[in-house]
Amino acid sequence: MRPIVRFVLVLAALCVPFGAASAEKLRIQSLDVAGSIATNGLEKLADELRAASGGEIDIQVLPVRSAVGPAATLDAMKSGAIDGHYSSPAYFAGKDPAFAVLGDSLAAFPDPETRDRWFGESRGIEYARKLYGQHGVHLVGFVYWPEEWLVSAKPATIMIDLSGLRIRAPNGPVADFLETIGAKVVALGGHDTLRAFDQGDIDAADWASLAANIEAGAHKTARYGVRARHSMPVTEISVSKAAWDRLSPRAQALFESKVAAFSRSQKAAFDFAFAAARAKARDQGITLLELSKKSQAEMRRRALAVLADWGTKSEAAGDIAASQRAFLERLGLVEPTAPAAAGSGG
């Protein structure tokens, strides 16, 4: 009878509903404030996961800075202060340059949707999970985030229009990229940026998406919104490895599938906000411009050069930069890298 008993026990285990497993309470901090598209979306995801898992995955959503600053969430997961975050790799560039390369693809891709294909169709998720794993964190999945627009006091429809402009931007790949196109990068905080526009101390600013720029009043004196494709931030949801390992295999699979669906719903939410922002821009007399196709191609070339340079700073950064370029070559968006000459030793 023993084989039969074992079979019955295994069958019973497989049929145990989610709710029979011990609930895993996860404190996950958002990268944005309460009421934002990001945090509202995370709260909805938490509700869906709680219901679908029968309470096994029970997420408490924390708005940004509720527990720690945005750049401290990796360490906070390690210490147990929080269990996870909805954040951007760019915040952790100080830990490994690979986070900077992963965190913003600049103008390398034509749009975030194409860049996000790299995660699933190439080795993006693999490289990212390896990187996060080195810090005791499991990256559950990437989440769609819109590209950023330049807030500008001057019009720009070709790349040369940006040359010589004093542009506010954070240090890192974005600043390096803007400098390659001739911009004079100025490091300023948010409130200082608005004041600098008023006083004529800057010409443009790397701020956020068009919707966020208009909502923040950044176009009060800077009457142009320029889609330069200069910055395409990446966001993701991760949990500590310890918390992830406490989840059942079925709960882990559910979590990953729900985050993938969350990414699609966030895109819909951001697209809706973008459409509303275009209407507000028209009503407020803000002119929206886009760089020419020729300029976009040149911006892509320069962006890839900047990412390749950052790729020399660590092995992980190099893997990510090379993988992104290989994917773009596969899509026919850039020319294949010339093979090393015979006998060159390369």
mmCIF file of C-alpha atoms in Angstrom:
data_model
loop_
_atom_site.group_PDB
_atom_site.id
_atom_site.type_symbol
_atom_site.label_atom_id
_atom_site.label_comp_id
_atom_site.label_asym_id
_atom_site.label_seq_id
_atom_site.Cartn_x
_atom_site.Cartn_y
_atom_site.Cartn_z
ATOM 1 C CA MET A 1 0.000 0.000 0.000
ATOM 2 C CA ARG A 2 2.951 2.328 0.461
ATOM 3 C CA PRO A 3 3.271 3.315 -3.240
ATOM 4 C CA ILE A 4 -0.440 4.105 -3.296
ATOM 5 C CA VAL A 5 -0.135 6.205 -0.142
ATOM 6 C CA ARG A 6 2.760 8.150 -1.668
ATOM 7 C CA PHE A 7 0.777 8.728 -4.867
ATOM 8 C CA VAL A 8 -2.206 10.036 -2.909
ATOM 9 C CA LEU A 9 0.007 12.403 -0.890
ATOM 10 C CA VAL A 10 1.673 13.806 -4.023
ATOM 11 C CA LEU A 11 -1.690 14.209 -5.749
ATOM 12 C CA ALA A 12 -3.062 16.008 -2.689
ATOM 13 C CA ALA A 13 -0.110 18.382 -2.657
ATOM 14 C CA LEU A 14 -0.608 19.261 -6.312
ATOM 15 C CA CYS A 15 -4.277 19.993 -5.722
ATOM 16 C CA VAL A 16 -3.723 22.286 -2.732
ATOM 17 C CA PRO A 17 -5.237 25.700 -3.563
ATOM 18 C CA PHE A 18 -3.145 28.884 -3.311
ATOM 19 C CA GLY A 19 -4.901 29.911 -0.134
ATOM 20 C CA ALA A 20 -3.641 26.854 1.723
ATOM 21 C CA ALA A 21 -0.041 28.097 1.508
ATOM 22 C CA SER A 22 1.249 30.490 4.125
ATOM 23 C CA ALA A 23 0.692 34.101 3.135
ATOM 24 C CA GLU A 24 3.805 36.016 2.135
ATOM 25 C CA LYS A 25 3.457 39.656 3.113
ATOM 26 C CA LEU A 26 5.637 41.842 0.897
ATOM 27 C CA ARG A 27 6.360 45.519 1.532
ATOM 28 C CA ILE A 28 7.073 46.954 -1.925
ATOM 29 C CA GLN A 29 8.085 50.585 -2.403
ATOM 30 C CA SER A 30 7.100 52.501 -5.525
ATOM 31 C CA LEU A 31 9.339 54.927 -7.378
ATOM 32 C CA ASP A 32 6.605 57.570 -7.371
ATOM 33 C CA VAL A 33 4.205 59.338 -5.036
ATOM 34 C CA ALA A 34 0.754 58.173 -3.977
ATOM 35 C CA GLY A 35 -1.868 58.876 -6.650
ATOM 36 C CA SER A 36 0.586 58.660 -9.562
ATOM 37 C CA ILE A 37 0.123 56.322 -12.526
ATOM 38 C CA ALA A 38 2.966 54.173 -11.201
ATOM 39 C CA THR A 39 1.748 53.842 -7.622
ATOM 40 C CA ASN A 40 -1.926 53.484 -8.537
ATOM 41 C CA GLY A 41 -0.958 50.741 -10.966
ATOM 42 C CA LEU A 42 1.125 48.967 -8.336
ATOM 43 C CA GLU A 43 -1.802 49.050 -5.905
ATOM 44 C CA LYS A 44 -4.062 47.494 -8.531
ATOM 45 C CA LEU A 45 -1.425 44.821 -9.206
ATOM 46 C CA ALA A 46 -1.272 44.096 -5.464
ATOM 47 C CA ASP A 47 -5.060 43.598 -5.358
ATOM 48 C CA GLU A 48 -4.973 41.270 -8.356
ATOM 49 C CA LEU A 49 -2.118 39.189 -6.953
ATOM 50 C CA ARG A 50 -3.777 38.917 -3.555
ATOM 51 C CA ALA A 51 -7.006 37.643 -5.141
ATOM 52 C CA ALA A 52 -5.378 35.338 -7.703
ATOM 53 C CA SER A 53 -3.027 33.750 -5.153
ATOM 54 C CA GLY A 54 -5.674 33.280 -2.507
ATOM 55 C CA GLY A 55 -3.737 35.616 -0.254
ATOM 56 C CA GLU A 56 -0.362 33.889 -0.598
ATOM 57 C CA ILE A 57 1.072 37.029 -2.200
ATOM 58 C CA ASP A 58 -0.040 39.915 0.000
ATOM 59 C CA ILE A 59 1.619 43.185 -1.084
ATOM 60 C CA GLN A 60 1.634 46.376 0.944
ATOM 61 C CA VAL A 61 2.389 49.257 -1.426
ATOM 62 C CA LEU A 62 4.624 52.026 -0.095
ATOM 63 C CA PRO A 63 4.832 55.346 -1.984
ATOM 64 C CA VAL A 64 8.323 56.629 -2.797
ATOM 65 C CA ARG A 65 10.507 57.439 0.236
ATOM 66 C CA SER A 66 8.074 55.812 2.674
ATOM 67 C CA ALA A 67 10.882 53.565 3.908
ATOM 68 C CA VAL A 68 14.051 54.730 2.150
ATOM 69 C CA GLY A 69 15.140 56.934 -0.736
ATOM 70 C CA PRO A 70 14.811 55.572 -4.292
ATOM 71 C CA ALA A 71 18.539 54.853 -4.592
ATOM 72 C CA ALA A 72 18.590 52.834 -1.346
ATOM 73 C CA THR A 73 15.977 50.170 -2.089
ATOM 74 C CA LEU A 74 18.476 47.455 -3.084
ATOM 75 C CA ASP A 75 20.245 47.806 0.249
ATOM 76 C CA ALA A 76 16.894 48.014 2.041
ATOM 77 C CA MET A 77 15.880 44.677 0.544
ATOM 78 C CA LYS A 78 19.133 43.168 1.733
ATOM 79 C CA SER A 79 18.571 44.436 5.268
ATOM 80 C CA GLY A 80 14.908 43.425 5.299
ATOM 81 C CA ALA A 81 13.608 46.983 5.674
ATOM 82 C CA ILE A 82 11.472 46.346 2.585
ATOM 83 C CA ASP A 83 10.815 43.230 0.530
ATOM 84 C CA GLY A 84 10.735 44.717 -2.947
ATOM 85 C CA HIS A 85 10.487 47.759 -5.166
ATOM 86 C CA TYR A 86 8.975 49.120 -8.354
ATOM 87 C CA SER A 87 11.958 51.131 -9.491
ATOM 88 C CA SER A 88 14.553 51.835 -12.194
ATOM 89 C CA PRO A 89 18.003 50.258 -12.590
ATOM 90 C CA ALA A 90 19.405 53.757 -13.160
ATOM 91 C CA TYR A 91 19.128 54.506 -9.436
ATOM 92 C CA PHE A 92 21.821 51.926 -8.706
ATOM 93 C CA ALA A 93 24.500 53.006 -11.181
ATOM 94 C CA GLY A 94 26.857 53.604 -8.261
ATOM 95 C CA LYS A 95 26.858 49.875 -7.510
ATOM 96 C CA ASP A 96 27.730 48.785 -11.057
ATOM 97 C CA PRO A 97 27.826 50.788 -14.325
ATOM 98 C CA ALA A 98 25.704 48.002 -15.789
ATOM 99 C CA PHE A 99 22.720 49.422 -13.913
ATOM 100 C CA ALA A 100 23.221 52.711 -15.784
ATOM 101 C CA VAL A 101 23.362 50.964 -19.175
ATOM 102 C CA LEU A 102 20.318 48.874 -18.316
ATOM 103 C CA GLY A 103 18.452 51.826 -16.802
ATOM 104 C CA ASP A 104 18.273 54.102 -19.865
ATOM 105 C CA SER A 105 18.766 53.086 -23.499
ATOM 106 C CA LEU A 106 19.005 56.758 -24.611
ATOM 107 C CA ALA A 107 18.189 57.103 -28.324
ATOM 108 C CA ALA A 108 19.451 53.631 -29.241
ATOM 109 C CA PHE A 109 15.931 52.301 -29.886
ATOM 110 C CA PRO A 110 13.204 54.067 -31.880
ATOM 111 C CA ASP A 111 10.719 53.747 -28.992
ATOM 112 C CA PRO A 112 10.279 51.992 -25.628
ATOM 113 C CA GLU A 113 8.138 49.257 -27.207
ATOM 114 C CA THR A 114 10.997 48.157 -29.488
ATOM 115 C CA ARG A 115 13.465 48.338 -26.608
ATOM 116 C CA ASP A 116 11.159 46.241 -24.434
ATOM 117 C CA ARG A 117 11.210 43.536 -27.113
ATOM 118 C CA TRP A 118 14.904 43.141 -26.334
ATOM 119 C CA PHE A 119 14.000 41.929 -22.853
ATOM 120 C CA GLY A 120 11.846 39.070 -24.113
ATOM 121 C CA GLU A 121 13.138 38.302 -27.610
ATOM 122 C CA SER A 122 16.835 38.537 -26.851
ATOM 123 C CA ARG A 123 18.880 38.149 -23.648
ATOM 124 C CA GLY A 124 17.778 41.303 -21.855
ATOM 125 C CA ILE A 125 15.917 39.628 -19.000
ATOM 126 C CA GLU A 126 18.715 37.096 -18.622
ATOM 127 C CA TYR A 127 21.433 39.730 -18.226
ATOM 128 C CA ALA A 128 19.238 41.802 -15.914
ATOM 129 C CA ARG A 129 18.391 38.918 -13.602
ATOM 130 C CA LYS A 130 22.047 37.953 -13.399
ATOM 131 C CA LEU A 131 22.958 41.533 -12.458
ATOM 132 C CA TYR A 132 20.240 41.851 -9.805
ATOM 133 C CA GLY A 133 20.993 38.384 -8.499
ATOM 134 C CA GLN A 134 24.497 39.506 -7.594
ATOM 135 C CA HIS A 135 22.844 41.882 -5.110
ATOM 136 C CA GLY A 136 20.527 39.321 -3.530
ATOM 137 C CA VAL A 137 17.484 40.395 -5.545
ATOM 138 C CA HIS A 138 15.183 38.611 -7.994
ATOM 139 C CA LEU A 139 13.952 40.800 -10.854
ATOM 140 C CA VAL A 140 10.359 39.680 -11.354
ATOM 141 C CA GLY A 141 9.822 41.592 -14.597
ATOM 142 C CA PHE A 142 10.180 44.822 -16.514
ATOM 143 C CA VAL A 143 7.365 47.355 -16.645
ATOM 144 C CA TYR A 144 6.664 49.724 -19.538
ATOM 145 C CA TRP A 145 7.725 53.341 -19.007
ATOM 146 C CA PRO A 146 7.301 56.143 -21.583
ATOM 147 C CA GLU A 147 10.152 58.008 -23.200
ATOM 148 C CA GLU A 148 11.109 61.429 -21.887
ATOM 149 C CA TRP A 149 10.572 64.688 -23.764
ATOM 150 C CA LEU A 150 12.753 67.777 -23.660
ATOM 151 C CA VAL A 151 11.193 70.889 -22.179
ATOM 152 C CA SER A 152 12.646 73.653 -24.343
ATOM 153 C CA ALA A 153 12.551 77.417 -24.687
ATOM 154 C CA LYS A 154 13.782 77.039 -28.272
ATOM 155 C CA PRO A 155 12.454 74.963 -31.185
ATOM 156 C CA ALA A 156 14.341 71.871 -32.376
ATOM 157 C CA THR A 157 13.511 69.669 -35.347
ATOM 158 C CA ILE A 158 17.001 68.459 -36.289
ATOM 159 C CA MET A 159 19.876 67.355 -34.084
ATOM 160 C CA ILE A 160 21.993 70.426 -34.801
ATOM 161 C CA ASP A 161 19.263 72.558 -33.188
ATOM 162 C CA LEU A 162 20.250 71.028 -29.836
ATOM 163 C CA SER A 163 23.927 71.858 -30.249
ATOM 164 C CA GLY A 164 24.977 74.709 -27.995
ATOM 165 C CA LEU A 165 21.801 74.633 -25.905
ATOM 166 C CA ARG A 166 22.184 74.746 -22.124
ATOM 167 C CA ILE A 167 20.275 71.613 -21.124
ATOM 168 C CA ARG A 168 19.564 70.510 -17.587
ATOM 169 C CA ALA A 169 20.273 66.773 -17.199
ATOM 170 C CA PRO A 170 21.433 64.352 -14.496
ATOM 171 C CA ASN A 171 24.982 63.029 -14.500
ATOM 172 C CA GLY A 172 25.441 59.702 -16.258
ATOM 173 C CA PRO A 173 24.743 58.301 -19.732
ATOM 174 C CA VAL A 174 22.038 60.883 -20.545
ATOM 175 C CA ALA A 175 24.406 63.777 -19.825
ATOM 176 C CA ASP A 176 27.225 62.076 -21.743
ATOM 177 C CA PHE A 177 24.920 61.556 -24.700
ATOM 178 C CA LEU A 178 23.680 65.146 -24.764
ATOM 179 C CA GLU A 179 27.272 66.360 -24.671
ATOM 180 C CA THR A 180 28.107 64.282 -27.756
ATOM 181 C CA ILE A 181 25.498 66.237 -29.727
ATOM 182 C CA GLY A 182 26.988 69.536 -28.611
ATOM 183 C CA ALA A 183 24.704 70.441 -25.712
ATOM 184 C CA LYS A 184 26.055 72.201 -22.631
ATOM 185 C CA VAL A 185 24.812 70.057 -19.757
ATOM 186 C CA VAL A 186 23.795 71.787 -16.534
ATOM 187 C CA ALA A 187 23.152 69.809 -13.335
ATOM 188 C CA LEU A 188 20.159 71.230 -11.429
ATOM 189 C CA GLY A 189 17.434 69.991 -9.080
ATOM 190 C CA GLY A 190 13.758 70.157 -9.993
ATOM 191 C CA HIS A 191 12.761 73.477 -8.387
ATOM 192 C CA ASP A 192 16.052 75.053 -9.461
ATOM 193 C CA THR A 193 15.310 74.007 -13.033
ATOM 194 C CA LEU A 194 11.997 75.863 -13.113
ATOM 195 C CA ARG A 195 13.684 78.942 -11.651
ATOM 196 C CA ALA A 196 16.492 78.675 -14.217
ATOM 197 C CA PHE A 197 13.930 78.708 -17.037
ATOM 198 C CA ASP A 198 12.295 81.802 -15.586
ATOM 199 C CA GLN A 199 15.654 83.553 -15.327
ATOM 200 C CA GLY A 200 16.849 82.461 -18.780
ATOM 201 C CA ASP A 201 19.786 80.486 -17.367
ATOM 202 C CA ILE A 202 18.970 77.316 -19.316
ATOM 203 C CA ASP A 203 17.450 76.646 -22.727
ATOM 204 C CA ALA A 204 16.038 73.153 -22.211
ATOM 205 C CA ALA A 205 15.663 70.381 -19.658
ATOM 206 C CA ASP A 206 15.618 66.627 -19.565
ATOM 207 C CA TRP A 207 12.702 66.235 -17.165
ATOM 208 C CA ALA A 208 10.160 63.450 -17.675
ATOM 209 C CA SER A 209 7.396 62.330 -20.022
ATOM 210 C CA LEU A 210 5.311 64.909 -21.863
ATOM 211 C CA ALA A 211 2.383 64.329 -19.490
ATOM 212 C CA ALA A 212 4.557 64.728 -16.376
ATOM 213 C CA ASN A 213 6.239 67.825 -17.808
ATOM 214 C CA ILE A 214 2.931 69.573 -18.436
ATOM 215 C CA GLU A 215 1.493 68.505 -15.085
ATOM 216 C CA ALA A 216 4.560 69.895 -13.276
ATOM 217 C CA GLY A 217 4.188 73.273 -15.021
ATOM 218 C CA ALA A 218 7.602 72.926 -16.637
ATOM 219 C CA HIS A 219 6.327 74.585 -19.830
ATOM 220 C CA LYS A 220 5.326 77.835 -18.117
ATOM 221 C CA THR A 221 8.085 79.766 -19.897
ATOM 222 C CA ALA A 222 9.591 77.015 -22.085
ATOM 223 C CA ARG A 223 6.956 76.749 -24.789
ATOM 224 C CA TYR A 224 8.293 73.787 -26.778
ATOM 225 C CA GLY A 225 8.039 70.065 -26.121
ATOM 226 C CA VAL A 226 10.656 68.202 -28.155
ATOM 227 C CA ARG A 227 10.532 64.474 -28.783
ATOM 228 C CA ALA A 228 14.254 63.947 -29.124
ATOM 229 C CA ARG A 229 14.287 60.288 -27.995
ATOM 230 C CA HIS A 230 17.258 61.280 -25.854
ATOM 231 C CA SER A 231 16.130 59.261 -22.829
ATOM 232 C CA MET A 232 14.115 56.047 -22.545
ATOM 233 C CA PRO A 233 14.107 54.975 -18.899
ATOM 234 C CA VAL A 234 13.607 51.393 -17.803
ATOM 235 C CA THR A 235 11.506 50.363 -14.796
ATOM 236 C CA GLU A 236 11.051 46.991 -13.139
ATOM 237 C CA ILE A 237 9.582 45.146 -10.175
ATOM 238 C CA SER A 238 11.944 43.148 -7.992
ATOM 239 C CA VAL A 239 11.841 41.397 -4.641
ATOM 240 C CA SER A 240 14.589 40.175 -2.360
ATOM 241 C CA LYS A 241 15.868 36.696 -3.114
ATOM 242 C CA ALA A 242 14.871 35.621 0.412
ATOM 243 C CA ALA A 243 11.258 36.733 -0.121
ATOM 244 C CA TRP A 244 11.157 35.199 -3.602
ATOM 245 C CA ASP A 245 12.376 31.821 -2.335
ATOM 246 C CA ARG A 246 9.626 31.754 0.286
ATOM 247 C CA LEU A 247 6.966 31.821 -2.439
ATOM 248 C CA SER A 248 5.668 28.547 -3.842
ATOM 249 C CA PRO A 249 6.628 27.748 -7.466
ATOM 250 C CA ARG A 250 3.034 28.434 -8.542
ATOM 251 C CA ALA A 251 3.040 31.783 -6.748
ATOM 252 C CA GLN A 252 6.329 32.705 -8.445
ATOM 253 C CA ALA A 253 4.900 31.855 -11.872
ATOM 254 C CA LEU A 254 1.753 33.835 -11.103
ATOM 255 C CA PHE A 255 3.794 36.821 -9.937
ATOM 256 C CA GLU A 256 5.829 36.900 -13.158
ATOM 257 C CA SER A 257 2.777 36.532 -15.411
ATOM 258 C CA LYS A 258 0.899 39.267 -13.525
ATOM 259 C CA VAL A 259 3.860 41.658 -13.813
ATOM 260 C CA ALA A 260 3.956 41.041 -17.576
ATOM 261 C CA ALA A 261 0.240 41.901 -17.739
ATOM 262 C CA PHE A 262 0.881 44.905 -15.490
ATOM 263 C CA SER A 263 3.428 46.211 -17.990
ATOM 264 C CA ARG A 264 0.782 46.141 -20.715
ATOM 265 C CA SER A 265 -1.801 47.878 -18.543
ATOM 266 C CA GLN A 266 0.736 50.547 -17.558
ATOM 267 C CA LYS A 267 1.423 51.232 -21.214
ATOM 268 C CA ALA A 268 -2.299 51.780 -21.746
ATOM 269 C CA ALA A 269 -2.406 54.156 -18.762
ATOM 270 C CA PHE A 270 0.616 56.124 -19.935
ATOM 271 C CA ASP A 271 -0.747 56.257 -23.503
ATOM 272 C CA PHE A 272 -4.005 57.699 -22.157
ATOM 273 C CA ALA A 273 -2.051 60.313 -20.168
ATOM 274 C CA PHE A 274 -0.021 61.173 -23.274
ATOM 275 C CA ALA A 275 -3.150 61.736 -25.360
ATOM 276 C CA ALA A 276 -4.534 64.017 -22.652
ATOM 277 C CA ALA A 277 -1.196 65.863 -22.472
ATOM 278 C CA ARG A 278 -1.226 66.533 -26.222
ATOM 279 C CA ALA A 279 -4.659 68.110 -25.863
ATOM 280 C CA LYS A 280 -3.489 70.233 -22.911
ATOM 281 C CA ALA A 281 -0.405 71.306 -24.866
ATOM 282 C CA ARG A 282 -2.607 72.490 -27.718
ATOM 283 C CA ASP A 283 -4.910 74.361 -25.334
ATOM 284 C CA GLN A 284 -1.968 75.996 -23.537
ATOM 285 C CA GLY A 285 -0.174 77.051 -26.710
ATOM 286 C CA ILE A 286 2.732 74.628 -26.224
ATOM 287 C CA THR A 287 4.290 73.572 -29.537
ATOM 288 C CA LEU A 288 5.208 69.890 -29.867
ATOM 289 C CA LEU A 289 8.093 69.041 -32.178
ATOM 290 C CA GLU A 290 9.909 65.882 -33.239
ATOM 291 C CA LEU A 291 13.413 65.407 -34.611
ATOM 292 C CA SER A 292 13.700 64.355 -38.254
ATOM 293 C CA LYS A 293 14.287 60.737 -39.301
ATOM 294 C CA LYS A 294 17.822 61.599 -40.393
ATOM 295 C CA SER A 295 18.551 63.130 -37.007
ATOM 296 C CA GLN A 296 17.077 60.100 -35.247
ATOM 297 C CA ALA A 297 19.484 57.813 -37.107
ATOM 298 C CA GLU A 298 22.444 59.977 -36.113
ATOM 299 C CA MET A 299 21.208 60.148 -32.531
ATOM 300 C CA ARG A 300 21.021 56.332 -32.496
ATOM 301 C CA ARG A 301 24.604 56.064 -33.702
ATOM 302 C CA ARG A 302 25.843 58.409 -30.997
ATOM 303 C CA ALA A 303 23.737 56.781 -28.292
ATOM 304 C CA LEU A 304 25.212 53.388 -29.096
ATOM 305 C CA ALA A 305 28.704 54.873 -28.902
ATOM 306 C CA VAL A 306 27.954 56.270 -25.431
ATOM 307 C CA LEU A 307 26.494 52.950 -24.258
ATOM 308 C CA ALA A 308 29.511 51.103 -25.660
ATOM 309 C CA ASP A 309 31.799 53.439 -23.732
ATOM 310 C CA TRP A 310 29.840 52.744 -20.539
ATOM 311 C CA GLY A 311 30.131 49.069 -21.461
ATOM 312 C CA THR A 312 33.881 49.257 -20.880
ATOM 313 C CA LYS A 313 33.310 50.078 -17.201
ATOM 314 C CA SER A 314 32.269 46.555 -16.135
ATOM 315 C CA GLU A 315 31.783 43.117 -17.641
ATOM 316 C CA ALA A 316 28.030 43.197 -17.019
ATOM 317 C CA ALA A 317 27.729 46.641 -18.620
ATOM 318 C CA GLY A 318 29.606 45.388 -21.670
ATOM 319 C CA ASP A 319 27.343 42.358 -22.020
ATOM 320 C CA ILE A 320 24.209 44.514 -21.910
ATOM 321 C CA ALA A 321 25.514 47.138 -24.365
ATOM 322 C CA ALA A 322 26.677 44.458 -26.822
ATOM 323 C CA SER A 323 23.395 42.554 -26.564
ATOM 324 C CA GLN A 324 21.336 45.675 -27.273
ATOM 325 C CA ARG A 325 23.438 46.502 -30.326
ATOM 326 C CA ALA A 326 23.191 42.922 -31.620
ATOM 327 C CA PHE A 327 19.402 43.091 -31.284
ATOM 328 C CA LEU A 328 19.285 46.390 -33.197
ATOM 329 C CA GLU A 329 21.455 44.852 -35.917
ATOM 330 C CA ARG A 330 19.039 41.932 -36.104
ATOM 331 C CA LEU A 331 16.156 44.371 -36.579
ATOM 332 C CA GLY A 332 18.073 46.157 -39.328
ATOM 333 C CA LEU A 333 18.155 49.450 -37.423
ATOM 334 C CA VAL A 334 21.959 49.696 -37.410
ATOM 335 C CA GLU A 335 24.693 48.336 -39.646
ATOM 336 C CA PRO A 336 26.350 45.142 -38.398
ATOM 337 C CA THR A 337 29.634 45.626 -36.602
ATOM 338 C CA ALA A 338 32.518 44.974 -38.997
ATOM 339 C CA PRO A 339 34.331 41.684 -38.188
ATOM 340 C CA ALA A 340 37.905 41.932 -36.976
ATOM 341 C CA ALA A 341 40.485 41.685 -39.753
ATOM 342 C CA ALA A 342 42.259 38.327 -40.173
ATOM 343 C CA GLY A 343 45.438 38.116 -38.144
ATOM 344 C CA SER A 344 44.494 41.086 -35.991
ATOM 345 C CA GLY A 345 44.343 38.912 -32.875
ATOM 346 C CA GLY A 346 40.834 40.230 -32.041
#
